[in-house]
CSV table of C-alpha atoms and ligand atoms in Angstrom, one decimal:
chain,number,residue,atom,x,y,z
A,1,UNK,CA,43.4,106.0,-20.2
A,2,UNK,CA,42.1,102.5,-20.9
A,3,UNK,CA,43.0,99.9,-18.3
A,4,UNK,CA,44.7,97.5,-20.3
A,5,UNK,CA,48.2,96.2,-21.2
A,6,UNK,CA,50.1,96.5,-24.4
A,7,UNK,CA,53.0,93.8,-25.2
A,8,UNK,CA,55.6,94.8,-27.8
A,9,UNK,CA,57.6,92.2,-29.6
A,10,UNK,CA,59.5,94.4,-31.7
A,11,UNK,CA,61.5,91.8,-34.4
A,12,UNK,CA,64.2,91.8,-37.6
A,13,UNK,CA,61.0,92.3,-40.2
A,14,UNK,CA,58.1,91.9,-38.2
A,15,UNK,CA,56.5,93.2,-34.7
A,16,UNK,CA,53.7,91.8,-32.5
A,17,UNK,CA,51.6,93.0,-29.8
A,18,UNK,CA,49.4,91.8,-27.2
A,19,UNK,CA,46.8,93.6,-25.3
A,20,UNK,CA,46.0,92.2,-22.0
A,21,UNK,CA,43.1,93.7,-19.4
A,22,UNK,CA,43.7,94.5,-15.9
A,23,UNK,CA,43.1,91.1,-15.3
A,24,UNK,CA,46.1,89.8,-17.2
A,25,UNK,CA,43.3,88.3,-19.5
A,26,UNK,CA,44.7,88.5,-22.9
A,27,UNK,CA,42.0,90.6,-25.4
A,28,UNK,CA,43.0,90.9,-28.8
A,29,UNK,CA,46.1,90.4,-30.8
A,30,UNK,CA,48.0,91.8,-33.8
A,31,UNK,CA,51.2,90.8,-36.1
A,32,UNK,CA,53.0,92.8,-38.7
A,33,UNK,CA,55.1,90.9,-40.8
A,34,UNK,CA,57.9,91.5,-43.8
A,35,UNK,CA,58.1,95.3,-42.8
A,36,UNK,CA,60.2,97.1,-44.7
A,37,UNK,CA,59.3,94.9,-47.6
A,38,UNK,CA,56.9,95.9,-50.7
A,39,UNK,CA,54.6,93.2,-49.6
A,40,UNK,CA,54.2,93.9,-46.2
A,41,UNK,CA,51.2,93.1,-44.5
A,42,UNK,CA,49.2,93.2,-41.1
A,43,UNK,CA,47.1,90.9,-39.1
A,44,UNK,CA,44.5,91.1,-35.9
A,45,UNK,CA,44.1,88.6,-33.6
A,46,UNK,CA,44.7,86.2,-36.1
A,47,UNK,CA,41.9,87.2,-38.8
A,48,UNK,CA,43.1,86.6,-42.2
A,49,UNK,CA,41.8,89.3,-43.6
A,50,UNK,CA,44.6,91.4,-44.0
A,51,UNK,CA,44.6,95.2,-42.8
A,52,UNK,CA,45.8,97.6,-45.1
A,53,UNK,CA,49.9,98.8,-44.5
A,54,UNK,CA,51.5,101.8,-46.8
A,55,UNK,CA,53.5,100.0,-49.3
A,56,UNK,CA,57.2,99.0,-47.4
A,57,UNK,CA,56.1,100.0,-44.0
A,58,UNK,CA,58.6,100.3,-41.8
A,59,UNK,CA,58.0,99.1,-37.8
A,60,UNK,CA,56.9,102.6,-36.5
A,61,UNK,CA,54.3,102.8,-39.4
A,62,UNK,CA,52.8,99.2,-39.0
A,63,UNK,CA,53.0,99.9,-35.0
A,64,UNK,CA,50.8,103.6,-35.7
A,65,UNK,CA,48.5,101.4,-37.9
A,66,UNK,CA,47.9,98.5,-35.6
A,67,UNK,CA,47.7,101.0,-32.7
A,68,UNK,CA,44.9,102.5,-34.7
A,69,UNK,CA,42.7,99.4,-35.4
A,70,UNK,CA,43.0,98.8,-31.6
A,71,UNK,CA,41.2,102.0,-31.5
A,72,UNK,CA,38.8,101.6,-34.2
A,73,UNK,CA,37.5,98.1,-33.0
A,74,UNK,CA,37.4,100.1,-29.5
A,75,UNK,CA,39.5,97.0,-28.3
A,76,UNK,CA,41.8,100.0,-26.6
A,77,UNK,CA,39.6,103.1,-25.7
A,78,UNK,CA,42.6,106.0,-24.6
A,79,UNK,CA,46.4,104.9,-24.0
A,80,UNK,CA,46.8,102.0,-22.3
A,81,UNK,CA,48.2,102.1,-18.7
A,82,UNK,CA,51.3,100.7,-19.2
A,83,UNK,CA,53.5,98.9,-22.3
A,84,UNK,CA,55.9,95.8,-21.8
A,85,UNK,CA,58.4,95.3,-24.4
A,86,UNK,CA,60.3,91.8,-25.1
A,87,UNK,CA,64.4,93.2,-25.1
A,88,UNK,CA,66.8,89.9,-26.4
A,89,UNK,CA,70.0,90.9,-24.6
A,90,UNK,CA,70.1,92.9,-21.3
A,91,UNK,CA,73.9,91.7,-20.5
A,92,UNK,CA,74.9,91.7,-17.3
A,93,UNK,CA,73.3,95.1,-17.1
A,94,UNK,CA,69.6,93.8,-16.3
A,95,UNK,CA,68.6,91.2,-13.6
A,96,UNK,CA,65.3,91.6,-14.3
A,97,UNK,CA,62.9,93.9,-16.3
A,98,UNK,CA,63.3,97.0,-15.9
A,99,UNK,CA,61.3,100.6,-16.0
A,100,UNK,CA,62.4,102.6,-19.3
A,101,UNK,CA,63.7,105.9,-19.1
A,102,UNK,CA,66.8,107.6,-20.8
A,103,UNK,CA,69.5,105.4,-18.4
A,104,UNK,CA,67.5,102.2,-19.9
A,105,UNK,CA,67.7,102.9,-23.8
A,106,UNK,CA,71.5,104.0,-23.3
A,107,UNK,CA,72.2,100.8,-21.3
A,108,UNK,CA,70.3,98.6,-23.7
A,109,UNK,CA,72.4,100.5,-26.3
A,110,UNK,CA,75.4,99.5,-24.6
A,111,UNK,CA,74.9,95.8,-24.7
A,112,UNK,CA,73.5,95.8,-28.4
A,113,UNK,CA,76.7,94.5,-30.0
A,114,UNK,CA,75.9,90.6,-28.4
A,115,UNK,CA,72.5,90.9,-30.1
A,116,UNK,CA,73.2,93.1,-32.8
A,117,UNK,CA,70.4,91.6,-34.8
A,118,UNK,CA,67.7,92.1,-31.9
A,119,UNK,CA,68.2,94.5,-29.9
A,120,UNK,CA,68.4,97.8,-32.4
A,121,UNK,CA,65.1,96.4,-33.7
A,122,UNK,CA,63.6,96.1,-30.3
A,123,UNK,CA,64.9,99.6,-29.4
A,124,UNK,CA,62.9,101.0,-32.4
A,125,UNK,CA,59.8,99.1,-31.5
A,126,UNK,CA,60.4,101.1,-27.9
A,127,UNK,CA,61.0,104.4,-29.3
A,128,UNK,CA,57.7,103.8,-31.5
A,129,UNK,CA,55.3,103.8,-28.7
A,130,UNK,CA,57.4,106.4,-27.0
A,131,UNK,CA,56.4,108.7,-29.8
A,132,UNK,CA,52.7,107.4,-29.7
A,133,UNK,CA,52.3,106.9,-25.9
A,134,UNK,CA,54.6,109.7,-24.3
A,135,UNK,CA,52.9,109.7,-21.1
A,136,UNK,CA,52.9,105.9,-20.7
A,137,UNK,CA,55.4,103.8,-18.3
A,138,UNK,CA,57.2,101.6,-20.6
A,139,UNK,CA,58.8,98.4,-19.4
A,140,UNK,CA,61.8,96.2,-21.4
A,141,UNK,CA,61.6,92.3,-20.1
A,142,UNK,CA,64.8,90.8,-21.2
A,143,UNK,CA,65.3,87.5,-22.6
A,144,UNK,CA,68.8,86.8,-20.7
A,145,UNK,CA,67.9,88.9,-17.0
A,146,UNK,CA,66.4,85.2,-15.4
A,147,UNK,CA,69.7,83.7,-16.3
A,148,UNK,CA,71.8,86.2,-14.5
A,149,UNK,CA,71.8,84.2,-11.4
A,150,UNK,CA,74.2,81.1,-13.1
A,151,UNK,CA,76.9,80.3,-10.8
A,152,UNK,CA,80.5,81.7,-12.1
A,153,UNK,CA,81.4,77.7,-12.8
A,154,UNK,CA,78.1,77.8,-15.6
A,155,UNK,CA,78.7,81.2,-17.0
A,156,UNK,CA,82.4,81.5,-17.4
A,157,UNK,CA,84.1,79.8,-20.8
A,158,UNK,CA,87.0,78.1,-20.5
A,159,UNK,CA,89.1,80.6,-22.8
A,160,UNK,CA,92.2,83.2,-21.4
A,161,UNK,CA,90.4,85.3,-18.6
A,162,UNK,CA,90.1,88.8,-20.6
A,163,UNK,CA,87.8,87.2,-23.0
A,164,UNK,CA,85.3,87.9,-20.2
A,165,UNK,CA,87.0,91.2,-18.7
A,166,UNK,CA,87.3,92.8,-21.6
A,167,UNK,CA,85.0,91.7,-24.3
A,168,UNK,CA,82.0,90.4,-22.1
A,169,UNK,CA,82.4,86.5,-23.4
A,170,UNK,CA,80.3,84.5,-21.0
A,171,UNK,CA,77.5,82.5,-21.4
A,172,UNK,CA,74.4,84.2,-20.9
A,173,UNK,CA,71.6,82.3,-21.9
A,174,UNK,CA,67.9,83.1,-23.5
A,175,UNK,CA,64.5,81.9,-23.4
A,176,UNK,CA,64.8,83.3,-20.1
A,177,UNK,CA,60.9,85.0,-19.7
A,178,UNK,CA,59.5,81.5,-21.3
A,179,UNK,CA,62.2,79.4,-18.6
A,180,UNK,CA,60.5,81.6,-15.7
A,181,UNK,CA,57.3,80.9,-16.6
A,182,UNK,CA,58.1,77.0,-17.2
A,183,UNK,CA,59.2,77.1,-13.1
A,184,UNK,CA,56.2,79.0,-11.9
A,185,UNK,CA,54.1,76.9,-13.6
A,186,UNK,CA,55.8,73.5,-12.8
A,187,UNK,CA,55.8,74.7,-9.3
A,188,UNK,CA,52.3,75.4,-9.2
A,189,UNK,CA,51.0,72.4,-10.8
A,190,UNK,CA,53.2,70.4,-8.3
A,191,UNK,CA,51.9,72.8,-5.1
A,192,UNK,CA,55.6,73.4,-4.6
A,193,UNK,CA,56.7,77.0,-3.6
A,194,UNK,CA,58.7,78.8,-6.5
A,195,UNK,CA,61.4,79.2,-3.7
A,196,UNK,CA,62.1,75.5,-3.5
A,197,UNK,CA,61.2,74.4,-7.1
A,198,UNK,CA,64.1,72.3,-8.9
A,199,UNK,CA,63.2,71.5,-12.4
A,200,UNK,CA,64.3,71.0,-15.6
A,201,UNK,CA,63.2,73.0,-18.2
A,202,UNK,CA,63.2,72.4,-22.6
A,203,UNK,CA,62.1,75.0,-24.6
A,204,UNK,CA,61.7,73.4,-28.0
A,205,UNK,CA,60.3,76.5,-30.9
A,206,UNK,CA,62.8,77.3,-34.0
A,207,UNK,CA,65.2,78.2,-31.4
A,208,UNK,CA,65.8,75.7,-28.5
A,209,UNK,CA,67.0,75.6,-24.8
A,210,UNK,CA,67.1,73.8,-22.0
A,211,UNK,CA,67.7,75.2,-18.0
A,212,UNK,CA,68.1,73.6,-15.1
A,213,UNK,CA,66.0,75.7,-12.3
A,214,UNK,CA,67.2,74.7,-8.2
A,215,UNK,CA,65.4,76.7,-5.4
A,216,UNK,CA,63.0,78.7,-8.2
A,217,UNK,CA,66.8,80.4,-10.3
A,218,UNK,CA,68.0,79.4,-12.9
A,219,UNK,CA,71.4,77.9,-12.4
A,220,UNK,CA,72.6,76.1,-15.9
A,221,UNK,CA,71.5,76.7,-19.7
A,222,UNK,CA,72.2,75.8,-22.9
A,223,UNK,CA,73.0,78.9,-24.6
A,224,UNK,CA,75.6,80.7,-24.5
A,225,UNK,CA,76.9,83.9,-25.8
A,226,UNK,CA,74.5,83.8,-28.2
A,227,UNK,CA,71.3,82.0,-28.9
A,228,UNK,CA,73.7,79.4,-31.0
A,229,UNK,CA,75.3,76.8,-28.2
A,230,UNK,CA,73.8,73.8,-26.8
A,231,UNK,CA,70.6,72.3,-28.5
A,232,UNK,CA,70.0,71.3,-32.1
A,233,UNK,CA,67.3,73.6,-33.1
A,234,UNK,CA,65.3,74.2,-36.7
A,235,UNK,CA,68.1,76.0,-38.8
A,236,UNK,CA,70.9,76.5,-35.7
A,237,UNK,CA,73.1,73.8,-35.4
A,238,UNK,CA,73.5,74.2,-31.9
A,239,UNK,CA,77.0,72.8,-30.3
A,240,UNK,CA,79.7,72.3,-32.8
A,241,UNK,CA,83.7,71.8,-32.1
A,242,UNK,CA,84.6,75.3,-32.2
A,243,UNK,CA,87.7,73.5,-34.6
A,244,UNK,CA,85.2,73.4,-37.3
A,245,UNK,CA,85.9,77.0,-38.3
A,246,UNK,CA,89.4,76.6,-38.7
A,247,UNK,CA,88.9,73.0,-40.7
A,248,UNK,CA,86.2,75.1,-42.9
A,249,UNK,CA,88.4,78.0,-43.6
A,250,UNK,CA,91.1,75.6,-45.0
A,251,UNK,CA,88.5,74.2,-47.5
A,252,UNK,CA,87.7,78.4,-48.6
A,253,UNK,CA,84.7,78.6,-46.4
A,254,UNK,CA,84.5,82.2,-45.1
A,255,UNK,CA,83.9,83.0,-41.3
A,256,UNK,CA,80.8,85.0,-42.9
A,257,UNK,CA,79.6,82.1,-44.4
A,258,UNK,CA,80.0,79.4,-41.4
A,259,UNK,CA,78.1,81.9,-39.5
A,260,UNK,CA,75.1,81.9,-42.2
A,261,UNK,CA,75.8,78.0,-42.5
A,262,UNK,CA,75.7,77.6,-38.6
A,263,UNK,CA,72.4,79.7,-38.4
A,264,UNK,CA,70.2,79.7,-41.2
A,265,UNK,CA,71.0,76.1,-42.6
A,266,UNK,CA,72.1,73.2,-39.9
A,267,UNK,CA,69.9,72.0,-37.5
A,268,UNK,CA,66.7,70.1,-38.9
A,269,UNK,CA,66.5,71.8,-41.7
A,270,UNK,CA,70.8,71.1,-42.6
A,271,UNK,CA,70.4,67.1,-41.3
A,272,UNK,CA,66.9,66.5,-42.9
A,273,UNK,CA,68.3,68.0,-46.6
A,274,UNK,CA,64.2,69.3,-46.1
A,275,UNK,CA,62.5,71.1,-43.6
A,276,UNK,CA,62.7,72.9,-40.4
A,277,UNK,CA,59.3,72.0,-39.4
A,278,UNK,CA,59.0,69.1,-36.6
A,279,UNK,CA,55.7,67.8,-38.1
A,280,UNK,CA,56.4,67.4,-41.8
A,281,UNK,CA,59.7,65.5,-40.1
A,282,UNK,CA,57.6,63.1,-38.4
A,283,UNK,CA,55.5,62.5,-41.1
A,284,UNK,CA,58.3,61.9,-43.5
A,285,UNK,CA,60.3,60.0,-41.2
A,286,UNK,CA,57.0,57.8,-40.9
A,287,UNK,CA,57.1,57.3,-44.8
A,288,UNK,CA,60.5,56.0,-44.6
A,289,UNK,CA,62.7,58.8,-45.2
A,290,UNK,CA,65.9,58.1,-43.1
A,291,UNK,CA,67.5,62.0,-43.4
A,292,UNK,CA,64.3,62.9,-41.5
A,293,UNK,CA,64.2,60.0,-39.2
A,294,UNK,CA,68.4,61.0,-38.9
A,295,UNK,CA,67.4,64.4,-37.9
A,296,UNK,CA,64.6,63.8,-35.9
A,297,UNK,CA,67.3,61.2,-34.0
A,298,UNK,CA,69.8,63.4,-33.5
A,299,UNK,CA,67.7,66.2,-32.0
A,300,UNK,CA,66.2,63.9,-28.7
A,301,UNK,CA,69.6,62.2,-28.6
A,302,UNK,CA,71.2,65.9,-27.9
A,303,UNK,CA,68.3,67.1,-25.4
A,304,UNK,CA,68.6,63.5,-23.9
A,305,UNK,CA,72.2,64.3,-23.1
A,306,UNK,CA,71.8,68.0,-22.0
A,307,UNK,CA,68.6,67.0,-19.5
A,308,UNK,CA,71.1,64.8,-17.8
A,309,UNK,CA,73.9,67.4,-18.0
A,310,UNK,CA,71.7,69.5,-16.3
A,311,UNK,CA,71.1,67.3,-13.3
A,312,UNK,CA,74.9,67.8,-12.2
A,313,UNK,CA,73.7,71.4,-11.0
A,314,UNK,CA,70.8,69.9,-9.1
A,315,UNK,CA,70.2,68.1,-5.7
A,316,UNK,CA,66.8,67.0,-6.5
A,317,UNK,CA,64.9,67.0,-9.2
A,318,UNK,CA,60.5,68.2,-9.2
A,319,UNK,CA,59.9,67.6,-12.7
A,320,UNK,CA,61.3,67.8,-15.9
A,321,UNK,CA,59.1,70.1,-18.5
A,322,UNK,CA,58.6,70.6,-22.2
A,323,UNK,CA,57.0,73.4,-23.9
A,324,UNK,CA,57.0,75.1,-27.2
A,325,UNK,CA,55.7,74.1,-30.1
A,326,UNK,CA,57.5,70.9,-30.5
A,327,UNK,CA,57.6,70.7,-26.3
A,328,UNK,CA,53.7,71.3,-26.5
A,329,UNK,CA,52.7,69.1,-29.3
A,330,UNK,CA,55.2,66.6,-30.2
A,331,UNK,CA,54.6,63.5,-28.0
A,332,UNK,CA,57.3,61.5,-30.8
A,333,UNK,CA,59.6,63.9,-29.4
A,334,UNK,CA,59.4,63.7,-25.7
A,335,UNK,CA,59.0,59.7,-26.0
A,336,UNK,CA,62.0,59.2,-28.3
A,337,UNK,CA,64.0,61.7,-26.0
A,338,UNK,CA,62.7,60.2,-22.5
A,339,UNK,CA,63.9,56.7,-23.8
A,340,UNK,CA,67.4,57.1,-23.7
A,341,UNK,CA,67.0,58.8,-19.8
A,342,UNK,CA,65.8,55.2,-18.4
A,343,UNK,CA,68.7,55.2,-15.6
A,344,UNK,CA,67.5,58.1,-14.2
A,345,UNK,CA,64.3,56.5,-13.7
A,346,UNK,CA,62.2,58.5,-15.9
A,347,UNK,CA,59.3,56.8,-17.9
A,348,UNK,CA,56.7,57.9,-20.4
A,349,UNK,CA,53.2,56.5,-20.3
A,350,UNK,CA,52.0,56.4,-23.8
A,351,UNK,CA,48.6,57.5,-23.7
A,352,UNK,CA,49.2,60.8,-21.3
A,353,UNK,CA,51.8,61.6,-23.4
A,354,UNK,CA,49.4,61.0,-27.0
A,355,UNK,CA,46.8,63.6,-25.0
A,356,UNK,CA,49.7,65.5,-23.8
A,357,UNK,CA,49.0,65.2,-20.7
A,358,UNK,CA,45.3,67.1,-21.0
A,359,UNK,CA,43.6,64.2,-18.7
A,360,UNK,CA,46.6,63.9,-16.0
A,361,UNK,CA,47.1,67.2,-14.5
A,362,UNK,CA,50.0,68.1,-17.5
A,363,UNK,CA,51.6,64.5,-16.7
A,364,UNK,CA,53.0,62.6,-19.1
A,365,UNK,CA,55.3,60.5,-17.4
A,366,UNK,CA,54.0,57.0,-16.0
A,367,UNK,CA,53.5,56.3,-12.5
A,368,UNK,CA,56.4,54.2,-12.0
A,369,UNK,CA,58.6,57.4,-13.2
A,370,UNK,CA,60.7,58.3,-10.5
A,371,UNK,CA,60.7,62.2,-11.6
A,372,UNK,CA,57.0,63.2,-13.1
A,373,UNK,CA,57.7,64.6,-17.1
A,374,UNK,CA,55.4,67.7,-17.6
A,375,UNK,CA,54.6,69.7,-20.5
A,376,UNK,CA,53.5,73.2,-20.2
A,377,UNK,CA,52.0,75.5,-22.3
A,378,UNK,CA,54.3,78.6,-22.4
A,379,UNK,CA,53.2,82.0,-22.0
A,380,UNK,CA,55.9,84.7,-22.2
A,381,UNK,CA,53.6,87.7,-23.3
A,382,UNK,CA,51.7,87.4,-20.1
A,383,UNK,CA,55.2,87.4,-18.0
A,384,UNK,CA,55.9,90.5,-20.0
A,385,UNK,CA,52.3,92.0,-19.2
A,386,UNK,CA,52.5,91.1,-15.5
A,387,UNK,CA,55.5,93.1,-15.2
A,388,UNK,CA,54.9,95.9,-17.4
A,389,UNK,CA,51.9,96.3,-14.8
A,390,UNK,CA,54.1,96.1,-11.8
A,391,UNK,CA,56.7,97.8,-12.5
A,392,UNK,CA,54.3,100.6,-14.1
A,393,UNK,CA,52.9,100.9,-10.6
A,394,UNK,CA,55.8,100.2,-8.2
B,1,ADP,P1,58.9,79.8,-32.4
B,1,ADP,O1,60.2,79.5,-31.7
B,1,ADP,O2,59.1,80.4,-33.8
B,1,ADP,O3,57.9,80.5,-31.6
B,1,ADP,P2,57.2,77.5,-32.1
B,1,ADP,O4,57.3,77.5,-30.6
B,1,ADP,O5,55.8,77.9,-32.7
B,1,ADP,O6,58.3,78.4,-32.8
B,1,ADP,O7,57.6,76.1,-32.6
B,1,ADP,C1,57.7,75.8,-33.9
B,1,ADP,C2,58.0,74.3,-34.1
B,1,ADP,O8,56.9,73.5,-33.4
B,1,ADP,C3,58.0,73.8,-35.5
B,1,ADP,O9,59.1,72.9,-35.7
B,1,ADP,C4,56.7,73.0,-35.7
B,1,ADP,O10,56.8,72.0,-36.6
B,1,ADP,C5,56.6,72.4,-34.3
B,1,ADP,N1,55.2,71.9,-34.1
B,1,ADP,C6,54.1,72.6,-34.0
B,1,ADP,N2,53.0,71.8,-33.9
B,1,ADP,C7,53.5,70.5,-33.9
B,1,ADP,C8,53.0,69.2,-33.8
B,1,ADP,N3,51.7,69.0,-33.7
B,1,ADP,N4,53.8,68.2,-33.8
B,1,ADP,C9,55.2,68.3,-34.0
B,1,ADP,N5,55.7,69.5,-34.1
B,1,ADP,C10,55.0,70.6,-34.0
């Protein structure tokens, strides 16, 4: 056995692991990418020399490979001692991550028609390293179990009562392993115990979310059902008036193709008519081009408006936090979006926010801000290792 822990990220056409020592250090990386595909192709910790894949590999084969390079490089000497796996949907099944074993995969089965394009995919990354690692405890760390402590009042839709009892519509939220890490952090940095920490937390990637956090649990978030509601995000379009189907289906538009529409082409990418990407945005919105300045606009005008919706669910607030890739490194962003949020007293100072916040202990808010603005690095592969490990040996 070698004394190190593997993280699975098991996705639609690609899959990604993590090795992490005893430590929780992280030691190498790898990424498999347009499986299934004739041009499919593998990475290691980031080296762009490519490793060679059969021709279409599916995700067992590029996992056998990968797990082999590990091997070869001696970067994993034996099995490893335990193997976390990223799940999207646990339901109301999971509260937290959970030890895998035949109950598990039938309950992760169970839920897999509110994430019908995650969690079969993660469910063969899992049976993968079954096949390779029989012997080893395998854990599944679930992107909604942090968000199964929302109050009834946040969870429940305002739609005839057995939407919920019999079809399971609620809001459940996701992001929840990067939201967790967000509080420990922000709690930490602050020398707050988790137990008491109230914060607000963004998650700004592709996909975006925002949860409010009182006493260390999350008690309010922005998505729903599915990863769809609340933020405006790179290609989602986040909150729509549910009407719009019905208007769109009058003018011919299939529910099939609002769905694509509401997915793959709103957001940035459908207000900006150009890109999902927040950089090429700001540059372009610097050059004068007003559907990137419009959709640059919109998207801290909406997280404006859901960080103070998320203050009704809190009595106080520790710090509001950003993270992400536009969270981590877009200090337009967090400026243009903390503007609008002056009556709650919060205030960015410029030049903490330009180094985000590398010189002032993560700060980026001034010191006249009545709430400190953080923004956080997040980290969900190491929330995943840490509790592949403990579960492994609970
Ligand atoms: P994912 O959700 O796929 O993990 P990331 O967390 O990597 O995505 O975030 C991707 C987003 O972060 C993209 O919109 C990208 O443009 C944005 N981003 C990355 N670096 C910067 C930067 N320096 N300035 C502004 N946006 C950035």
């Amino acid at each position: 056995m070698d004394e190190s822990i593997l993280v699975v990220n098991s996705g639609s056409s690609s899959v990604k692991l993590a090795l992490f020592d005893k430590h929780h250090k992280k030691k190498a990386s790898a990424l498999a990418e347009r499986l299934n595909n004739q041009d499919a192709s593998a990475r290691i910790n980031g080296n762009l020399d490519p490793i060679e894949l059969p021709e279409g590999a599916n995700h067992q084969q590029a996992l056998q490979v990968l797990i082999e390079t590990f091997n070869q490089k001696e970067l994993l000497k034996g099995p490893p001692m335990a193997i976390g796996h990223r799940v999207v949907h646990g339901g109301e099944t999971f509260r937290e991550a959970a030890l895998i074993d035949s109950a598990t995969i039938t309950a992760i089965k169970n839920v897999s028609s509110l994430a019908p394009l995650h969690n079969p995919v993660n469910l063969v990354g899992i049976e993968a390293m079954q096949e390779l690692f029989p012997s080893v405890p395998q854990v599944a760390v679930f992107d909604t179990a942090y968000h199964q402590t929302l109050p009834e009042k946040a969870y429940r839709y305002a739609l005839p009562k057995h939407c919920y009892e019999d079809w399971g519509v609620r809001r459940y939220g996701f992001h929840g392993t990067s939201h967790y890490f967000m509080a420990q952090e922000a709690a930490r940095l602050l020398a707050k115990p988790m137990e008491t920490a109230s914060i607000i937390s963004a998650h700004l990637g592709n996909g975006c979310s925002i949860t409010a956090i009182r006493d260390g649990k999350s008690v309010d978030t922005s998505m729903g059902l599915t990863p769809l509601e609340g933020l405006v995000m790179g290609t989602r379009s986040g909150d729509v008036d549910p009407g719009l189907f019905d208007y769109l289906s009058g003018r011919g538009v299939s529910a099939a193709e609002v769905h694509t529409m509401l997915n793959n082409d709103s957001g940035l990418m459908g207000l900006s008519g150009h890109t999902n990407d927040m950089r090429t945005l700001c540059d372009l919105a610097d050059q004068g081009d007003k559907p990137a300045r419009l959709a640059i606009d919109v998207f801290c005008f909406r997280l404006a408006r859901y960080i103070g919706a998320m203050t009704a669910s809190l009595s106080h607030l520790d710090a509001v936090v950003f993270t992400g890739g536009i969270g981590e490194n877009s200090a337009h962003v967090r400026q243009e979006t903390i503007n609008h949020l002056g009556l709650l007293g919060l205030d960015i100072d410029p030049e903490r926010n330009q180094q985000h916040g590398a010189q002032s202990n993560n700060r980026v808010s001034s010191v006249d801000s009545r709430f400190p603005v953080l923004t956080i690095p997040t980290n969900e592969e190491l929330v995943i290792a840490r509790e592949a490990n403990r579960l492994a040996n609970a």
